[in-house]
Amino acid sequence: TKGEPLLVATLWWVSELLGDGAAVVGDVMAWYPVLTAVITAIFVYLLAVTVTGDRRVGLAAVLLFAIIPGHAMRTSLGFADHHAFDYPWLAATAYALTVLAGTDQDKLTSPKTWLVTVVLGVAVAGQTLAWESAPLLIAAVGLAVAAVSLAAVDRSESPLVPGAPILTGLTIATGLAAAGHVVVGWHTPRVAFSPALVLGGVALALLVAEAVHRTTGDARHLLAIDAVLAPVGILVFREARPEDWDALLEGTGRITAERNIAETVGLFDPDTLGVLLLLGFTLVIAIPAMVAGIQRARTAPKWAVPTAYVWYFFALSTLSVRFVGELAPVLAVFAGIGFVRLAAWIDA
């Protein structure tokens, strides 16, 4: 109930649905990583096409995603640990945020917008209930929304327009994750209520961005304010919730500490060549698009989300290669962009 409750409950439910018994459970355990890889690949395609509007990039992203070694290993037949279950939730969250980042006044009344809002809520709640260290994964949502706000202000648009469905989705996520804890006892309150913390941070970021939009309208001012608010928020959290702060440090230290197992080393550890063994040449193809994404994210909100996600999980992967699987779906999108550009450059 405190480790990976949603994973265990889902595999149990599917096993019961298919007939129960040890043989069925074994089949479900063996095949579930493969199925999650396919589901994640669907969101990789949707995310790539949403960002670029180019189906060729979507196809290239899925093909490259399929051969990223670090992800392929964790979703291979029989590799039934919790990681594979985390990836679809993360990819669905990134996709939903990207769609909502492009919301304008006309789209606010579109049924698709509010359907994607529900997808965001379910995805963040699923991410939270799937793993006890999920707060580290959903923290990327806050970073992505901050990037979307910067892009909106730079375009002289109200950040509250895309912010409204995002806040609604996070409110749904907060309710679902809290219900998982209160009703069936999943996770500690610290984990179960982490979407509420993200919701509060996102609301504050959007309100500050709206204030800048209505006053100076300069994205540089918002960037400076965010740069000050982030450490201040951390200090306030540390002083107001010392027990939660200690638990956060303990959990982060446990995840990133180097121990005598392969997944705890950094991506660029010189003794393991992890970057080549786990990512192949995908990172080489993706890096130019990742750098270009920072510039595009300044003025295009739909670029802000995948750019924030790819750099966030790239940073986590440099600390511990266990996050290569989380990096892979978004990295594949930028690799797909790089691949199509390369093909165009050589006239292919």
mmCIF file of N, CA and C in Angstrom, residues 113-198:
data_model
loop_
_atom_site.group_PDB
_atom_site.id
_atom_site.type_symbol
_atom_site.label_atom_id
_atom_site.label_comp_id
_atom_site.label_asym_id
_atom_site.label_seq_id
_atom_site.Cartn_x
_atom_site.Cartn_y
_atom_site.Cartn_z
ATOM 1 N N THR A 113 -10.846 20.379 -25.339
ATOM 2 C CA THR A 113 -10.029 20.988 -24.288
ATOM 3 C C THR A 113 -10.348 20.390 -22.934
ATOM 4 N N TRP A 114 -11.621 20.241 -22.633
ATOM 5 C CA TRP A 114 -12.009 19.750 -21.308
ATOM 6 C C TRP A 114 -11.871 18.238 -21.199
ATOM 7 N N LEU A 115 -11.923 17.545 -22.342
ATOM 8 C CA LEU A 115 -11.601 16.115 -22.321
ATOM 9 C C LEU A 115 -10.127 15.912 -21.996
ATOM 10 N N VAL A 116 -9.270 16.722 -22.608
ATOM 11 C CA VAL A 116 -7.831 16.641 -22.319
ATOM 12 C C VAL A 116 -7.556 17.061 -20.878
ATOM 13 N N THR A 117 -8.350 17.995 -20.363
ATOM 14 C CA THR A 117 -8.222 18.398 -18.958
ATOM 15 C C THR A 117 -8.442 17.206 -18.032
ATOM 16 N N VAL A 118 -9.451 16.400 -18.338
ATOM 17 C CA VAL A 118 -9.708 15.191 -17.548
ATOM 18 C C VAL A 118 -8.552 14.202 -17.691
ATOM 19 N N VAL A 119 -8.029 14.072 -18.906
ATOM 20 C CA VAL A 119 -6.869 13.197 -19.133
ATOM 21 C C VAL A 119 -5.700 13.645 -18.258
ATOM 22 N N LEU A 120 -5.474 14.956 -18.196
ATOM 23 C CA LEU A 120 -4.397 15.472 -17.341
ATOM 24 C C LEU A 120 -4.630 15.090 -15.885
ATOM 25 N N GLY A 121 -5.850 15.281 -15.406
ATOM 26 C CA GLY A 121 -6.145 14.954 -14.011
ATOM 27 C C GLY A 121 -5.933 13.482 -13.692
ATOM 28 N N VAL A 122 -6.419 12.616 -14.563
ATOM 29 C CA VAL A 122 -6.268 11.177 -14.358
ATOM 30 C C VAL A 122 -4.802 10.766 -14.448
ATOM 31 N N ALA A 123 -4.076 11.359 -15.404
ATOM 32 C CA ALA A 123 -2.668 10.986 -15.606
ATOM 33 C C ALA A 123 -1.807 11.382 -14.405
ATOM 34 N N VAL A 124 -1.996 12.595 -13.894
ATOM 35 C CA VAL A 124 -1.203 13.035 -12.738
ATOM 36 C C VAL A 124 -1.570 12.213 -11.499
ATOM 37 N N ALA A 125 -2.860 11.920 -11.322
ATOM 38 C CA ALA A 125 -3.276 11.090 -10.190
ATOM 39 C C ALA A 125 -2.712 9.681 -10.324
ATOM 40 N N GLY A 126 -2.780 9.120 -11.541
ATOM 41 C CA GLY A 126 -2.209 7.794 -11.768
ATOM 42 C C GLY A 126 -0.724 7.771 -11.495
ATOM 43 N N GLN A 127 -0.024 8.808 -11.954
ATOM 44 C CA GLN A 127 1.414 8.915 -11.696
ATOM 45 C C GLN A 127 1.696 8.927 -10.199
ATOM 46 N N THR A 128 0.878 9.666 -9.463
ATOM 47 C CA THR A 128 1.086 9.802 -8.023
ATOM 48 C C THR A 128 0.851 8.482 -7.297
ATOM 49 N N LEU A 129 -0.223 7.788 -7.658
ATOM 50 C CA LEU A 129 -0.570 6.552 -6.951
ATOM 51 C C LEU A 129 0.257 5.359 -7.401
ATOM 52 N N ALA A 130 1.005 5.536 -8.493
ATOM 53 C CA ALA A 130 1.755 4.406 -9.042
ATOM 54 C C ALA A 130 3.054 4.124 -8.303
ATOM 55 N N TRP A 131 3.664 5.163 -7.695
ATOM 56 C CA TRP A 131 5.008 4.992 -7.132
ATOM 57 C C TRP A 131 5.201 5.955 -5.982
ATOM 58 N N GLU A 132 5.885 5.502 -4.937
ATOM 59 C CA GLU A 132 6.063 6.336 -3.752
ATOM 60 C C GLU A 132 6.959 7.548 -4.003
ATOM 61 N N SER A 133 7.798 7.504 -5.040
ATOM 62 C CA SER A 133 8.649 8.652 -5.366
ATOM 63 C C SER A 133 8.060 9.495 -6.494
ATOM 64 N N ALA A 134 6.765 9.347 -6.733
ATOM 65 C CA ALA A 134 6.098 10.097 -7.797
ATOM 66 C C ALA A 134 6.207 11.612 -7.648
ATOM 67 N N PRO A 135 6.275 12.178 -6.412
ATOM 68 C CA PRO A 135 6.412 13.639 -6.322
ATOM 69 C C PRO A 135 7.595 14.173 -7.124
ATOM 70 N N LEU A 136 8.653 13.373 -7.243
ATOM 71 C CA LEU A 136 9.805 13.794 -8.037
ATOM 72 C C LEU A 136 9.453 13.872 -9.521
ATOM 73 N N LEU A 137 8.512 13.042 -9.968
ATOM 74 C CA LEU A 137 8.120 13.026 -11.375
ATOM 75 C C LEU A 137 7.106 14.122 -11.683
ATOM 76 N N ILE A 138 6.138 14.319 -10.805
ATOM 77 C CA ILE A 138 5.114 15.326 -11.099
ATOM 78 C C ILE A 138 5.622 16.739 -10.845
ATOM 79 N N ALA A 139 6.797 16.873 -10.233
ATOM 80 C CA ALA A 139 7.395 18.209 -10.095
ATOM 81 C C ALA A 139 7.646 18.836 -11.460
ATOM 82 N N ALA A 140 7.813 17.990 -12.489
ATOM 83 C CA ALA A 140 8.026 18.499 -13.844
ATOM 84 C C ALA A 140 6.833 19.300 -14.337
ATOM 85 N N VAL A 141 5.639 19.002 -13.800
ATOM 86 C CA VAL A 141 4.441 19.755 -14.190
ATOM 87 C C VAL A 141 4.602 21.228 -13.830
ATOM 88 N N GLY A 142 5.077 21.499 -12.618
ATOM 89 C CA GLY A 142 5.272 22.875 -12.190
ATOM 90 C C GLY A 142 6.271 23.606 -13.069
ATOM 91 N N LEU A 143 7.367 22.950 -13.401
ATOM 92 C CA LEU A 143 8.369 23.558 -14.273
ATOM 93 C C LEU A 143 7.790 23.842 -15.653
ATOM 94 N N ALA A 144 6.994 22.913 -16.172
ATOM 95 C CA ALA A 144 6.400 23.087 -17.499
ATOM 96 C C ALA A 144 5.421 24.257 -17.520
ATOM 97 N N VAL A 145 4.596 24.382 -16.474
ATOM 98 C CA VAL A 145 3.621 25.477 -16.432
ATOM 99 C C VAL A 145 4.331 26.817 -16.299
ATOM 100 N N ALA A 146 5.419 26.860 -15.546
ATOM 101 C CA ALA A 146 6.198 28.097 -15.459
ATOM 102 C C ALA A 146 6.718 28.495 -16.833
ATOM 103 N N ALA A 147 7.161 27.500 -17.621
ATOM 104 C CA ALA A 147 7.640 27.778 -18.974
ATOM 105 C C ALA A 147 6.503 28.252 -19.881
ATOM 106 N N VAL A 148 5.335 27.646 -19.744
ATOM 107 C CA VAL A 148 4.164 28.067 -20.525
ATOM 108 C C VAL A 148 3.797 29.509 -20.185
ATOM 109 N N SER A 149 3.857 29.862 -18.902
ATOM 110 C CA SER A 149 3.529 31.222 -18.476
ATOM 111 C C SER A 149 4.487 32.232 -19.083
ATOM 112 N N LEU A 150 5.768 31.892 -19.110
ATOM 113 C CA LEU A 150 6.763 32.781 -19.714
ATOM 114 C C LEU A 150 6.462 33.005 -21.189
ATOM 115 N N ALA A 151 6.124 31.916 -21.891
ATOM 116 C CA ALA A 151 5.819 32.027 -23.320
ATOM 117 C C ALA A 151 4.583 32.880 -23.551
ATOM 118 N N ALA A 152 3.571 32.713 -22.703
ATOM 119 C CA ALA A 152 2.335 33.493 -22.859
ATOM 120 C C ALA A 152 2.598 34.978 -22.662
ATOM 121 N N VAL A 153 3.346 35.313 -21.620
ATOM 122 C CA VAL A 153 3.657 36.726 -21.357
ATOM 123 C C VAL A 153 4.481 37.303 -22.503
ATOM 124 N N ASP A 154 5.414 36.522 -23.028
ATOM 125 C CA ASP A 154 6.242 36.988 -24.141
ATOM 126 C C ASP A 154 5.399 37.261 -25.386
ATOM 127 N N ARG A 155 4.288 36.553 -25.512
ATOM 128 C CA ARG A 155 3.384 36.734 -26.657
ATOM 129 C C ARG A 155 2.285 37.759 -26.363
ATOM 130 N N SER A 156 2.386 38.424 -25.208
ATOM 131 C CA SER A 156 1.385 39.413 -24.781
ATOM 132 C C SER A 156 0.005 38.790 -24.661
ATOM 133 N N GLU A 157 -0.038 37.556 -24.149
ATOM 134 C CA GLU A 157 -1.285 36.844 -23.940
ATOM 135 C C GLU A 157 -1.452 36.534 -22.462
ATOM 136 N N SER A 158 -2.675 36.393 -22.035
ATOM 137 C CA SER A 158 -2.934 36.069 -20.638
ATOM 138 C C SER A 158 -2.576 34.615 -20.340
ATOM 139 N N PRO A 159 -1.706 34.370 -19.368
ATOM 140 C CA PRO A 159 -1.368 32.980 -19.011
ATOM 141 C C PRO A 159 -2.520 32.238 -18.352
ATOM 142 N N LEU A 160 -3.545 32.977 -17.926
ATOM 143 C CA LEU A 160 -4.688 32.319 -17.277
ATOM 144 C C LEU A 160 -5.575 31.584 -18.277
ATOM 145 N N VAL A 161 -5.433 31.906 -19.571
ATOM 146 C CA VAL A 161 -6.257 31.218 -20.576
ATOM 147 C C VAL A 161 -5.850 29.746 -20.676
ATOM 148 N N PRO A 162 -4.564 29.420 -20.934
ATOM 149 C CA PRO A 162 -4.186 28.003 -20.851
ATOM 150 C C PRO A 162 -4.142 27.506 -19.410
ATOM 151 N N GLY A 163 -3.976 28.446 -18.471
ATOM 152 C CA GLY A 163 -3.867 28.049 -17.072
ATOM 153 C C GLY A 163 -5.147 27.510 -16.484
ATOM 154 N N ALA A 164 -6.299 27.990 -16.962
ATOM 155 C CA ALA A 164 -7.585 27.567 -16.394
ATOM 156 C C ALA A 164 -7.812 26.056 -16.536
ATOM 157 N N PRO A 165 -7.699 25.480 -17.740
ATOM 158 C CA PRO A 165 -7.881 24.023 -17.826
ATOM 159 C C PRO A 165 -6.777 23.244 -17.131
ATOM 160 N N ILE A 166 -5.561 23.797 -17.109
ATOM 161 C CA ILE A 166 -4.473 23.103 -16.401
ATOM 162 C C ILE A 166 -4.771 23.048 -14.909
ATOM 163 N N LEU A 167 -5.220 24.161 -14.337
ATOM 164 C CA LEU A 167 -5.578 24.179 -12.914
ATOM 165 C C LEU A 167 -6.736 23.231 -12.627
ATOM 166 N N THR A 168 -7.684 23.171 -13.553
ATOM 167 C CA THR A 168 -8.817 22.259 -13.376
ATOM 168 C C THR A 168 -8.338 20.805 -13.383
ATOM 169 N N GLY A 169 -7.449 20.485 -14.313
ATOM 170 C CA GLY A 169 -6.900 19.127 -14.377
ATOM 171 C C GLY A 169 -6.146 18.761 -13.112
ATOM 172 N N LEU A 170 -5.355 19.699 -12.582
ATOM 173 C CA LEU A 170 -4.610 19.423 -11.355
ATOM 174 C C LEU A 170 -5.536 19.315 -10.146
ATOM 175 N N THR A 171 -6.654 20.035 -10.184
ATOM 176 C CA THR A 171 -7.652 19.896 -9.113
ATOM 177 C C THR A 171 -8.260 18.490 -9.138
ATOM 178 N N ILE A 172 -8.556 17.989 -10.336
ATOM 179 C CA ILE A 172 -9.052 16.613 -10.471
ATOM 180 C C ILE A 172 -8.018 15.630 -9.942
ATOM 181 N N ALA A 173 -6.755 15.849 -10.307
ATOM 182 C CA ALA A 173 -5.678 14.965 -9.851
ATOM 183 C C ALA A 173 -5.558 14.981 -8.338
ATOM 184 N N THR A 174 -5.673 16.167 -7.744
ATOM 185 C CA THR A 174 -5.584 16.288 -6.288
ATOM 186 C C THR A 174 -6.699 15.493 -5.611
ATOM 187 N N GLY A 175 -7.913 15.597 -6.151
ATOM 188 C CA GLY A 175 -9.042 14.870 -5.580
ATOM 189 C C GLY A 175 -8.900 13.366 -5.705
ATOM 190 N N LEU A 176 -8.473 12.902 -6.889
ATOM 191 C CA LEU A 176 -8.335 11.457 -7.108
ATOM 192 C C LEU A 176 -7.224 10.863 -6.248
ATOM 193 N N ALA A 177 -6.079 11.554 -6.189
ATOM 194 C CA ALA A 177 -4.963 11.035 -5.388
ATOM 195 C C ALA A 177 -5.318 11.038 -3.902
ATOM 196 N N ALA A 178 -5.991 12.099 -3.456
ATOM 197 C CA ALA A 178 -6.408 12.146 -2.050
ATOM 198 C C ALA A 178 -7.403 11.041 -1.736
ATOM 199 N N ALA A 179 -8.308 10.772 -2.683
ATOM 200 C CA ALA A 179 -9.281 9.690 -2.474
ATOM 201 C C ALA A 179 -8.581 8.344 -2.369
ATOM 202 N N GLY A 180 -7.532 8.158 -3.171
ATOM 203 C CA GLY A 180 -6.774 6.911 -3.082
ATOM 204 C C GLY A 180 -6.187 6.686 -1.701
ATOM 205 N N HIS A 181 -5.808 7.773 -1.056
ATOM 206 C CA HIS A 181 -5.257 7.649 0.294
ATOM 207 C C HIS A 181 -6.352 7.517 1.351
ATOM 208 N N VAL A 182 -7.354 8.379 1.272
ATOM 209 C CA VAL A 182 -8.388 8.427 2.315
ATOM 210 C C VAL A 182 -9.295 7.205 2.266
ATOM 211 N N VAL A 183 -9.667 6.779 1.056
ATOM 212 C CA VAL A 183 -10.647 5.700 0.920
ATOM 213 C C VAL A 183 -10.018 4.328 1.082
ATOM 214 N N VAL A 184 -8.878 4.097 0.419
ATOM 215 C CA VAL A 184 -8.294 2.747 0.452
ATOM 216 C C VAL A 184 -6.925 2.689 1.121
ATOM 217 N N GLY A 185 -6.428 3.816 1.630
ATOM 218 C CA GLY A 185 -5.199 3.796 2.415
ATOM 219 C C GLY A 185 -3.919 3.700 1.618
ATOM 220 N N TRP A 186 -3.945 4.113 0.354
ATOM 221 C CA TRP A 186 -2.726 4.051 -0.459
ATOM 222 C C TRP A 186 -1.803 5.217 -0.137
ATOM 223 N N HIS A 187 -0.520 4.914 -0.040
ATOM 224 C CA HIS A 187 0.532 5.909 0.174
ATOM 225 C C HIS A 187 0.397 6.623 1.517
ATOM 226 N N THR A 188 1.460 7.329 1.853
ATOM 227 C CA THR A 188 1.433 8.218 3.014
ATOM 228 C C THR A 188 0.779 9.536 2.582
ATOM 229 N N PRO A 189 0.285 10.313 3.538
ATOM 230 C CA PRO A 189 -0.291 11.622 3.167
ATOM 231 C C PRO A 189 0.697 12.486 2.391
ATOM 232 N N ARG A 190 1.982 12.360 2.708
ATOM 233 C CA ARG A 190 3.015 13.169 2.056
ATOM 234 C C ARG A 190 3.031 12.939 0.542
ATOM 235 N N VAL A 191 2.873 11.683 0.137
ATOM 236 C CA VAL A 191 2.864 11.355 -1.289
ATOM 237 C C VAL A 191 1.498 11.638 -1.896
ATOM 238 N N ALA A 192 0.442 11.200 -1.215
ATOM 239 C CA ALA A 192 -0.907 11.303 -1.771
ATOM 240 C C ALA A 192 -1.346 12.746 -1.991
ATOM 241 N N PHE A 193 -0.860 13.654 -1.148
ATOM 242 C CA PHE A 193 -1.273 15.055 -1.279
ATOM 243 C C PHE A 193 -0.250 15.901 -2.025
ATOM 244 N N SER A 194 0.743 15.259 -2.642
ATOM 245 C CA SER A 194 1.726 16.022 -3.419
ATOM 246 C C SER A 194 1.111 16.740 -4.620
ATOM 247 N N PRO A 195 0.065 16.189 -5.296
ATOM 248 C CA PRO A 195 -0.565 16.985 -6.360
ATOM 249 C C PRO A 195 -1.155 18.299 -5.851
ATOM 250 N N ALA A 196 -1.600 18.319 -4.583
ATOM 251 C CA ALA A 196 -2.125 19.562 -4.009
ATOM 252 C C ALA A 196 -1.020 20.609 -3.904
ATOM 253 N N LEU A 197 0.183 20.149 -3.565
ATOM 254 C CA LEU A 197 1.332 21.064 -3.494
ATOM 255 C C LEU A 197 1.666 21.608 -4.876
ATOM 256 N N VAL A 198 1.633 20.728 -5.883
ATOM 257 C CA VAL A 198 1.879 21.166 -7.252
ATOM 258 C C VAL A 198 0.799 22.145 -7.697
#
